[in-house]
Amino acid sequence: MHFTAEDLLNITFASEPLPLVELGMAIVAWQRSDRPAVFGRWRGRVGRELPGRARPLLDLLRPDGDNPQFVEPYARTLEEGLAVVRDAGPLLTPDELHRVAARAPGSPSWVHALWAQDREAWDQLGGALRSAHEAVVAPHWSRIRQSFQADVAWRTRLLAAHGIKACLAGTHPLAAWSGTVLEVEGPPHYEVHLGGRGLLLMPSPFWTGRPLLAEGPDGPDGRCVLLYPALTPLPLVGPGPAQGALDALLGRTRAAVLQSLIEQRTTSELARDLDISLPSASEHTRTLRAAGLITSERDGKAVLHSVTGLGVDLLHSGG
C-alpha cells in the first residue's frame, strides 16, 4: 500500500462499529479455521445458533473476506443497512456476478437470481441478513463496541507516542514499512496506490486475517477503508463490565499475560502460571507482540517473552 504525504495526513479512525460490516466479518470468521485457541468455541456456538434462513449468506461471504461490498454497507443501523443493500441491486455489474458465482460453494442459481433483480431472491437476502444479525451480532453488540472502542483508544495512544507508522504496522504481525509503502506478507498479492485519498481505519473483533482494503463510504474517489483485527477479538471480551482499563483493552486473560511478563517467561511457563492452554498462551503472546507490548526471542527450543517499555507504560496507566 503506497502512501503519499497527503495520505499520511488524512488517516482517521471510524467513529463506531457498523452492524452489517460486523455481520459480514462474523460470517467470514465462522467459516475460517485459523486462531482456534481463541475462536474455536465461538465457531462451534455459531454453528449451532445460526438459523437455516441465514445460510444463503455463505454464497456471498467467503472465508478470505474478499466479498461483494454491497452486502456490507457503511450504515449505522440494521434498518438503514438493509435499505442500502436493497437499493444496490440495480447497480450490480455482470463482472461482479461472475466473480461471486464462481466463489459460491452452493448452486449459483440464487446468486444469478439476485443479479436478475428477482424479488423473491432479494427478499431471501434481506431475511438472511436480518436473521443472522439477530443471532450473531445483536446479542453481543455491547461487547463488539467495547472491543472496537478499546482498539481505537489503544492505537490513538500508540499514534501519539510513536507515530502513524507504528500505529499501522501494529495492525498485523506481518506488516512492515519500506519507506512510505506498507507491506503485509502473504497471498493474495496486490498493490494499491492511495493517491492522496487517505485512509479510514476500522478495527473488527471478528476479523482474523491480514488487513483488508476496501472502497470507503464516499465511493472510489474517496478514502479507502482499512479493516483489520481488533486487538481484543470478541471471544476474549468479557460479558460484563471490565474490571479496569487494561481489561477493557486487552481482555482479562491477555491483560494477565502482559502483567506476568514483567518477568521474562517462556510460553510454557505462561500457560502453567495462568492455567491456560499452550495454544492460548501462544495466541496471546502473538497479539501482544504485534501490538509492540512484548518482545520474544528464541532460546534453544523455548521462546522467551518480556514486556517492552510501551507495555510497561500501558500497565502503569491502566492498572
mmCIF file of C-alpha atoms in Angstrom:
data_model
loop_
_atom_site.group_PDB
_atom_site.id
_atom_site.type_symbol
_atom_site.label_atom_id
_atom_site.label_comp_id
_atom_site.label_asym_id
_atom_site.label_seq_id
_atom_site.Cartn_x
_atom_site.Cartn_y
_atom_site.Cartn_z
ATOM 1 C CA MET A 1 0.000 0.000 0.000
ATOM 2 C CA HIS A 2 1.679 3.183 -1.247
ATOM 3 C CA PHE A 3 1.183 6.340 0.818
ATOM 4 C CA THR A 4 1.831 9.924 -0.180
ATOM 5 C CA ALA A 5 2.426 12.656 2.386
ATOM 6 C CA GLU A 6 -1.178 13.736 1.873
ATOM 7 C CA ASP A 7 -2.385 10.188 2.610
ATOM 8 C CA LEU A 8 -0.452 10.086 5.867
ATOM 9 C CA LEU A 9 -2.058 13.386 6.887
ATOM 10 C CA ASN A 10 -5.535 12.085 6.088
ATOM 11 C CA ILE A 11 -5.769 8.972 8.264
ATOM 12 C CA THR A 12 -8.598 8.774 10.791
ATOM 13 C CA PHE A 13 -10.470 6.123 12.766
ATOM 14 C CA ALA A 14 -14.074 5.110 12.171
ATOM 15 C CA SER A 15 -16.314 6.544 14.876
ATOM 16 C CA GLU A 16 -18.164 3.297 15.671
ATOM 17 C CA PRO A 17 -18.646 -0.296 14.538
ATOM 18 C CA LEU A 18 -21.269 -0.844 11.842
ATOM 19 C CA PRO A 19 -23.803 -3.672 12.145
ATOM 20 C CA LEU A 20 -23.690 -5.157 8.642
ATOM 21 C CA VAL A 21 -19.912 -4.781 8.345
ATOM 22 C CA GLU A 22 -19.536 -6.697 11.613
ATOM 23 C CA LEU A 23 -22.104 -9.253 10.489
ATOM 24 C CA GLY A 24 -20.118 -9.858 7.316
ATOM 25 C CA MET A 25 -16.926 -10.291 9.315
ATOM 26 C CA ALA A 26 -18.682 -12.630 11.757
ATOM 27 C CA ILE A 27 -19.964 -14.908 8.966
ATOM 28 C CA VAL A 28 -16.487 -14.901 7.444
ATOM 29 C CA ALA A 29 -14.795 -15.647 10.794
ATOM 30 C CA TRP A 30 -17.161 -18.550 11.436
ATOM 31 C CA GLN A 31 -16.015 -20.232 8.205
ATOM 32 C CA ARG A 32 -12.300 -19.789 8.881
ATOM 33 C CA SER A 33 -10.132 -22.260 10.774
ATOM 34 C CA ASP A 34 -7.309 -20.006 11.996
ATOM 35 C CA ARG A 35 -6.755 -18.949 15.613
ATOM 36 C CA PRO A 36 -8.608 -21.979 17.028
ATOM 37 C CA ALA A 37 -7.457 -21.259 20.582
ATOM 38 C CA VAL A 38 -9.489 -18.036 20.553
ATOM 39 C CA PHE A 39 -12.291 -18.648 18.062
ATOM 40 C CA GLY A 40 -12.777 -22.419 18.335
ATOM 41 C CA ARG A 41 -15.602 -22.452 20.898
ATOM 42 C CA TRP A 42 -17.204 -19.368 19.386
ATOM 43 C CA ARG A 43 -17.319 -21.039 15.974
ATOM 44 C CA GLY A 44 -18.954 -24.100 17.478
ATOM 45 C CA ARG A 45 -21.616 -21.961 19.145
ATOM 46 C CA VAL A 46 -22.345 -20.006 15.951
ATOM 47 C CA GLY A 47 -22.686 -23.274 14.051
ATOM 48 C CA ARG A 48 -25.408 -24.324 16.477
ATOM 49 C CA GLU A 49 -27.182 -20.957 16.655
ATOM 50 C CA LEU A 50 -27.078 -19.668 13.080
ATOM 51 C CA PRO A 51 -30.593 -20.086 11.615
ATOM 52 C CA GLY A 52 -31.084 -22.046 8.430
ATOM 53 C CA ARG A 53 -32.639 -18.924 6.930
ATOM 54 C CA ALA A 54 -29.204 -17.253 7.125
ATOM 55 C CA ARG A 55 -27.327 -19.956 5.218
ATOM 56 C CA PRO A 56 -27.627 -18.270 1.766
ATOM 57 C CA LEU A 57 -25.134 -15.685 3.048
ATOM 58 C CA LEU A 58 -22.442 -18.336 2.708
ATOM 59 C CA ASP A 59 -22.748 -17.978 -1.074
ATOM 60 C CA LEU A 60 -21.761 -14.308 -0.796
ATOM 61 C CA LEU A 61 -19.471 -14.080 2.241
ATOM 62 C CA ARG A 62 -16.430 -16.308 1.812
ATOM 63 C CA PRO A 63 -13.651 -17.061 4.342
ATOM 64 C CA ASP A 64 -10.994 -14.862 2.715
ATOM 65 C CA GLY A 65 -13.082 -11.726 3.279
ATOM 66 C CA ASP A 66 -12.820 -10.612 -0.374
ATOM 67 C CA ASN A 67 -16.584 -10.295 -0.671
ATOM 68 C CA PRO A 68 -19.124 -8.199 -2.618
ATOM 69 C CA GLN A 69 -19.202 -4.899 -0.810
ATOM 70 C CA PHE A 70 -22.910 -4.224 -1.290
ATOM 71 C CA VAL A 71 -23.704 -6.818 1.423
ATOM 72 C CA GLU A 72 -21.617 -4.883 3.982
ATOM 73 C CA PRO A 73 -22.760 -1.255 3.681
ATOM 74 C CA TYR A 74 -21.418 1.523 5.887
ATOM 75 C CA ALA A 75 -24.754 2.071 7.639
ATOM 76 C CA ARG A 76 -25.145 2.915 11.329
ATOM 77 C CA THR A 77 -28.249 0.776 11.940
ATOM 78 C CA LEU A 78 -29.533 -2.543 10.676
ATOM 79 C CA GLU A 79 -32.611 -0.985 9.048
ATOM 80 C CA GLU A 80 -30.548 1.637 7.227
ATOM 81 C CA GLY A 81 -28.170 -1.082 6.098
ATOM 82 C CA LEU A 82 -30.921 -3.330 4.756
ATOM 83 C CA ALA A 83 -32.314 -0.408 2.764
ATOM 84 C CA VAL A 84 -28.873 0.340 1.299
ATOM 85 C CA VAL A 85 -28.433 -3.323 0.344
ATOM 86 C CA ARG A 86 -31.781 -3.367 -1.452
ATOM 87 C CA ASP A 87 -31.036 -0.115 -3.304
ATOM 88 C CA ALA A 88 -27.737 -1.551 -4.541
ATOM 89 C CA GLY A 89 -29.477 -4.165 -6.704
ATOM 90 C CA PRO A 90 -29.714 -2.204 -9.971
ATOM 91 C CA LEU A 91 -26.048 -1.152 -9.659
ATOM 92 C CA LEU A 92 -24.587 -4.678 -9.579
ATOM 93 C CA THR A 93 -22.360 -5.449 -12.558
ATOM 94 C CA PRO A 94 -22.020 -8.622 -14.659
ATOM 95 C CA ASP A 95 -18.314 -8.818 -13.805
ATOM 96 C CA GLU A 96 -19.109 -8.980 -10.107
ATOM 97 C CA LEU A 97 -21.773 -11.597 -10.760
ATOM 98 C CA HIS A 98 -19.247 -13.880 -12.440
ATOM 99 C CA ARG A 99 -16.769 -13.417 -9.593
ATOM 100 C CA VAL A 100 -19.342 -14.093 -6.863
ATOM 101 C CA ALA A 101 -20.913 -17.057 -8.681
ATOM 102 C CA ALA A 102 -17.501 -18.656 -9.191
ATOM 103 C CA ARG A 103 -16.769 -18.408 -5.449
ATOM 104 C CA ALA A 104 -20.155 -19.592 -4.173
ATOM 105 C CA PRO A 105 -19.985 -23.087 -2.634
ATOM 106 C CA GLY A 106 -23.625 -23.862 -3.474
ATOM 107 C CA SER A 107 -25.723 -23.634 -6.605
ATOM 108 C CA PRO A 108 -25.172 -20.297 -8.394
ATOM 109 C CA SER A 109 -28.854 -20.076 -9.355
ATOM 110 C CA TRP A 110 -29.761 -17.956 -6.312
ATOM 111 C CA VAL A 111 -26.837 -15.609 -6.987
ATOM 112 C CA HIS A 112 -27.927 -15.240 -10.613
ATOM 113 C CA ALA A 113 -31.461 -14.500 -9.404
ATOM 114 C CA LEU A 114 -30.134 -11.652 -7.252
ATOM 115 C CA TRP A 115 -28.402 -10.048 -10.213
ATOM 116 C CA ALA A 116 -31.557 -10.555 -12.300
ATOM 117 C CA GLN A 117 -33.481 -8.474 -9.711
ATOM 118 C CA ASP A 118 -35.726 -11.381 -8.768
ATOM 119 C CA ARG A 119 -37.906 -10.098 -5.911
ATOM 120 C CA GLU A 120 -38.035 -13.446 -4.112
ATOM 121 C CA ALA A 121 -34.233 -13.708 -4.146
ATOM 122 C CA TRP A 122 -33.872 -10.198 -2.696
ATOM 123 C CA ASP A 123 -36.462 -10.963 -0.019
ATOM 124 C CA GLN A 124 -34.433 -14.062 0.818
ATOM 125 C CA LEU A 125 -31.255 -11.985 1.113
ATOM 126 C CA GLY A 126 -32.947 -9.454 3.397
ATOM 127 C CA GLY A 127 -34.313 -12.231 5.595
ATOM 128 C CA ALA A 128 -30.905 -13.923 5.746
ATOM 129 C CA LEU A 129 -29.183 -10.708 6.824
ATOM 130 C CA ARG A 130 -31.814 -9.936 9.444
ATOM 131 C CA SER A 131 -31.898 -13.425 10.973
ATOM 132 C CA ALA A 132 -28.098 -13.716 11.011
ATOM 133 C CA HIS A 133 -27.803 -10.300 12.667
ATOM 134 C CA GLU A 134 -30.318 -11.291 15.345
ATOM 135 C CA ALA A 135 -28.392 -14.479 16.126
ATOM 136 C CA VAL A 136 -24.736 -13.480 15.779
ATOM 137 C CA VAL A 137 -24.387 -9.711 16.220
ATOM 138 C CA ALA A 138 -27.292 -8.155 18.129
ATOM 139 C CA PRO A 139 -26.899 -10.182 21.376
ATOM 140 C CA HIS A 140 -23.215 -9.201 21.575
ATOM 141 C CA TRP A 141 -23.337 -5.594 20.379
ATOM 142 C CA SER A 142 -22.111 -4.098 23.654
ATOM 143 C CA ARG A 143 -19.059 -6.396 23.570
ATOM 144 C CA ILE A 144 -18.438 -5.570 19.896
ATOM 145 C CA ARG A 145 -18.481 -1.869 20.766
ATOM 146 C CA GLN A 146 -16.174 -2.465 23.733
ATOM 147 C CA SER A 147 -13.598 -4.218 21.549
ATOM 148 C CA PHE A 148 -13.855 -1.545 18.854
ATOM 149 C CA GLN A 149 -13.534 1.386 21.247
ATOM 150 C CA ALA A 150 -10.668 -0.206 23.173
ATOM 151 C CA ASP A 151 -8.692 -0.770 19.976
ATOM 152 C CA VAL A 152 -9.220 2.803 18.797
ATOM 153 C CA ALA A 153 -8.184 4.111 22.215
ATOM 154 C CA TRP A 154 -5.040 1.990 22.170
ATOM 155 C CA ARG A 155 -3.997 2.918 18.640
ATOM 156 C CA THR A 156 -4.658 6.576 19.320
ATOM 157 C CA ARG A 157 -2.236 6.283 22.224
ATOM 158 C CA LEU A 158 0.246 4.419 20.022
ATOM 159 C CA LEU A 159 -0.084 7.116 17.373
ATOM 160 C CA ALA A 160 0.632 9.849 19.924
ATOM 161 C CA ALA A 161 3.643 8.056 21.383
ATOM 162 C CA HIS A 162 5.244 6.532 18.280
ATOM 163 C CA GLY A 163 3.639 7.960 15.154
ATOM 164 C CA ILE A 164 1.404 6.756 12.361
ATOM 165 C CA LYS A 165 3.863 4.175 11.053
ATOM 166 C CA ALA A 166 3.876 2.268 14.345
ATOM 167 C CA CYS A 167 0.113 2.581 14.517
ATOM 168 C CA LEU A 168 -0.373 0.963 11.092
ATOM 169 C CA ALA A 169 2.397 -1.614 11.417
ATOM 170 C CA GLY A 170 0.686 -2.877 14.572
ATOM 171 C CA THR A 171 -2.424 -3.922 12.643
ATOM 172 C CA HIS A 172 -0.864 -7.278 11.719
ATOM 173 C CA PRO A 173 2.207 -9.301 12.774
ATOM 174 C CA LEU A 174 3.475 -9.451 9.164
ATOM 175 C CA ALA A 175 3.003 -5.737 8.434
ATOM 176 C CA ALA A 176 6.170 -3.695 7.887
ATOM 177 C CA TRP A 177 7.184 -0.409 6.290
ATOM 178 C CA SER A 178 9.530 0.096 3.368
ATOM 179 C CA GLY A 179 9.821 3.847 3.019
ATOM 180 C CA THR A 180 6.261 5.078 2.569
ATOM 181 C CA VAL A 181 4.968 1.658 1.482
ATOM 182 C CA LEU A 182 3.156 -0.559 3.998
ATOM 183 C CA GLU A 183 3.694 -4.223 3.115
ATOM 184 C CA VAL A 184 1.952 -7.278 4.517
ATOM 185 C CA GLU A 185 3.374 -10.643 3.500
ATOM 186 C CA GLY A 186 1.204 -13.468 2.210
ATOM 187 C CA PRO A 187 -1.328 -14.110 -0.542
ATOM 188 C CA PRO A 188 -3.205 -12.708 -2.308
ATOM 189 C CA HIS A 189 -0.604 -10.309 -3.615
ATOM 190 C CA TYR A 190 -1.783 -6.912 -4.812
ATOM 191 C CA GLU A 191 -0.517 -3.340 -4.865
ATOM 192 C CA VAL A 192 -2.529 -0.187 -4.142
ATOM 193 C CA HIS A 193 -1.611 3.482 -4.594
ATOM 194 C CA LEU A 194 -3.787 5.590 -2.319
ATOM 195 C CA GLY A 195 -3.024 8.672 -4.380
ATOM 196 C CA GLY A 196 -3.777 11.227 -1.666
ATOM 197 C CA ARG A 197 -7.232 9.880 -0.809
ATOM 198 C CA GLY A 198 -6.253 8.937 2.745
ATOM 199 C CA LEU A 199 -7.420 6.042 4.861
ATOM 200 C CA LEU A 200 -10.197 5.262 7.340
ATOM 201 C CA LEU A 201 -9.143 2.710 9.984
ATOM 202 C CA MET A 202 -11.799 0.252 11.136
ATOM 203 C CA PRO A 203 -10.998 -2.497 13.675
ATOM 204 C CA SER A 204 -13.215 -5.594 13.781
ATOM 205 C CA PRO A 205 -13.396 -8.016 16.729
ATOM 206 C CA PHE A 206 -14.306 -10.806 14.279
ATOM 207 C CA TRP A 207 -11.721 -10.481 11.526
ATOM 208 C CA THR A 208 -8.699 -12.776 11.929
ATOM 209 C CA GLY A 209 -6.750 -12.343 8.680
ATOM 210 C CA ARG A 210 -4.421 -9.705 7.349
ATOM 211 C CA PRO A 211 -5.835 -6.180 6.910
ATOM 212 C CA LEU A 212 -8.465 -5.790 4.188
ATOM 213 C CA LEU A 213 -8.566 -2.722 1.948
ATOM 214 C CA ALA A 214 -11.993 -1.707 0.646
ATOM 215 C CA GLU A 215 -13.683 1.172 -1.094
ATOM 216 C CA GLY A 216 -14.826 3.687 1.504
ATOM 217 C CA PRO A 217 -18.248 5.225 2.139
ATOM 218 C CA ASP A 218 -17.553 8.105 -0.278
ATOM 219 C CA GLY A 219 -17.014 5.835 -3.283
ATOM 220 C CA PRO A 220 -13.955 5.139 -5.446
ATOM 221 C CA ASP A 221 -12.698 8.730 -5.312
ATOM 222 C CA GLY A 222 -12.899 8.976 -1.522
ATOM 223 C CA ARG A 223 -10.868 7.498 1.295
ATOM 224 C CA CYS A 224 -10.271 3.766 1.380
ATOM 225 C CA VAL A 225 -11.148 1.706 4.445
ATOM 226 C CA LEU A 226 -8.561 -0.498 6.121
ATOM 227 C CA LEU A 227 -10.386 -3.177 8.099
ATOM 228 C CA TYR A 228 -8.067 -5.008 10.498
ATOM 229 C CA PRO A 229 -8.307 -7.379 13.500
ATOM 230 C CA ALA A 230 -9.108 -5.554 16.723
ATOM 231 C CA LEU A 231 -6.530 -6.057 19.445
ATOM 232 C CA THR A 232 -9.079 -7.973 21.541
ATOM 233 C CA PRO A 233 -11.197 -10.406 19.492
ATOM 234 C CA LEU A 234 -14.807 -10.910 20.512
ATOM 235 C CA PRO A 235 -14.361 -14.254 22.316
ATOM 236 C CA LEU A 236 -11.915 -12.576 24.722
ATOM 237 C CA VAL A 237 -14.209 -9.664 25.595
ATOM 238 C CA GLY A 238 -15.893 -10.351 28.931
ATOM 239 C CA PRO A 239 -19.693 -10.489 29.106
ATOM 240 C CA GLY A 240 -19.864 -7.865 31.856
ATOM 241 C CA PRO A 241 -18.135 -4.558 32.573
ATOM 242 C CA ALA A 242 -14.355 -4.787 32.558
ATOM 243 C CA GLN A 243 -12.579 -4.621 35.904
ATOM 244 C CA GLY A 244 -10.258 -1.887 34.706
ATOM 245 C CA ALA A 245 -8.968 -0.005 31.674
ATOM 246 C CA LEU A 246 -6.427 -2.712 30.904
ATOM 247 C CA ASP A 247 -9.049 -5.473 30.954
ATOM 248 C CA ALA A 248 -11.268 -3.406 28.680
ATOM 249 C CA LEU A 249 -8.453 -3.009 26.179
ATOM 250 C CA LEU A 250 -6.885 -6.445 26.198
ATOM 251 C CA GLY A 251 -9.384 -8.790 27.790
ATOM 252 C CA ARG A 252 -8.829 -10.222 31.257
ATOM 253 C CA THR A 253 -6.564 -13.120 30.303
ATOM 254 C CA ARG A 254 -4.415 -11.141 27.898
ATOM 255 C CA ALA A 255 -4.013 -8.377 30.487
ATOM 256 C CA ALA A 256 -2.837 -11.050 32.941
ATOM 257 C CA VAL A 257 -0.335 -12.318 30.349
ATOM 258 C CA LEU A 258 1.087 -8.822 29.920
ATOM 259 C CA GLN A 259 1.303 -8.339 33.683
ATOM 260 C CA SER A 260 3.101 -11.683 34.051
ATOM 261 C CA LEU A 261 5.738 -10.699 31.518
ATOM 262 C CA ILE A 262 7.154 -8.026 33.792
ATOM 263 C CA GLU A 263 9.424 -11.006 34.474
ATOM 264 C CA GLN A 264 10.698 -12.907 31.436
ATOM 265 C CA ARG A 265 8.816 -16.153 30.863
ATOM 266 C CA THR A 266 8.553 -18.895 28.280
ATOM 267 C CA THR A 267 5.284 -19.753 26.586
ATOM 268 C CA SER A 268 5.056 -22.931 28.657
ATOM 269 C CA GLU A 269 5.598 -21.024 31.893
ATOM 270 C CA LEU A 270 2.850 -18.561 30.968
ATOM 271 C CA ALA A 271 0.444 -21.400 30.252
ATOM 272 C CA ARG A 272 1.250 -23.069 33.568
ATOM 273 C CA ASP A 273 1.209 -19.932 35.718
ATOM 274 C CA LEU A 274 -2.084 -18.618 34.270
ATOM 275 C CA ASP A 275 -3.721 -22.042 33.925
ATOM 276 C CA ILE A 276 -4.390 -21.654 30.197
ATOM 277 C CA SER A 277 -3.614 -23.955 27.290
ATOM 278 C CA LEU A 278 -0.312 -23.732 25.410
ATOM 279 C CA PRO A 279 -2.061 -22.721 22.141
ATOM 280 C CA SER A 280 -3.931 -19.998 24.029
ATOM 281 C CA ALA A 281 -0.702 -18.680 25.551
ATOM 282 C CA SER A 282 0.903 -18.628 22.091
ATOM 283 C CA GLU A 283 -2.068 -16.746 20.662
ATOM 284 C CA HIS A 284 -1.924 -14.086 23.382
ATOM 285 C CA THR A 285 1.817 -13.519 23.004
ATOM 286 C CA ARG A 286 1.469 -13.294 19.215
ATOM 287 C CA THR A 287 -1.065 -10.475 19.507
ATOM 288 C CA LEU A 288 0.804 -8.628 22.263
ATOM 289 C CA ARG A 289 3.978 -8.813 20.199
ATOM 290 C CA ALA A 290 2.190 -7.439 17.118
ATOM 291 C CA ALA A 291 0.975 -4.506 19.234
ATOM 292 C CA GLY A 292 4.520 -3.726 20.384
ATOM 293 C CA LEU A 293 3.760 -4.585 24.009
ATOM 294 C CA ILE A 294 6.151 -7.526 24.360
ATOM 295 C CA THR A 295 9.227 -8.903 22.636
ATOM 296 C CA SER A 296 10.022 -12.558 22.053
ATOM 297 C CA GLU A 297 13.315 -14.306 21.419
ATOM 298 C CA ARG A 298 14.213 -17.945 20.916
ATOM 299 C CA ASP A 299 16.448 -19.701 23.449
ATOM 300 C CA GLY A 300 17.028 -23.205 22.133
ATOM 301 C CA LYS A 301 13.613 -24.852 21.836
ATOM 302 C CA ALA A 302 11.964 -22.325 24.155
ATOM 303 C CA VAL A 303 10.680 -18.849 23.310
ATOM 304 C CA LEU A 304 11.249 -16.179 25.951
ATOM 305 C CA HIS A 305 8.829 -13.263 26.252
ATOM 306 C CA SER A 306 9.198 -9.982 28.107
ATOM 307 C CA VAL A 307 7.294 -6.711 28.285
ATOM 308 C CA THR A 308 8.508 -3.671 26.304
ATOM 309 C CA GLY A 309 8.707 -0.095 27.526
ATOM 310 C CA LEU A 310 5.418 0.590 25.779
ATOM 311 C CA GLY A 311 3.889 -2.374 27.602
ATOM 312 C CA VAL A 312 5.163 -1.129 30.957
ATOM 313 C CA ASP A 313 3.699 2.287 30.211
ATOM 314 C CA LEU A 314 0.335 0.688 29.453
ATOM 315 C CA LEU A 315 0.437 -1.342 32.670
ATOM 316 C CA HIS A 316 1.120 1.780 34.715
ATOM 317 C CA SER A 317 -1.669 3.761 33.068
ATOM 318 C CA GLY A 318 -4.300 1.032 33.006
ATOM 319 C CA GLY A 319 -3.974 -0.679 36.341
#
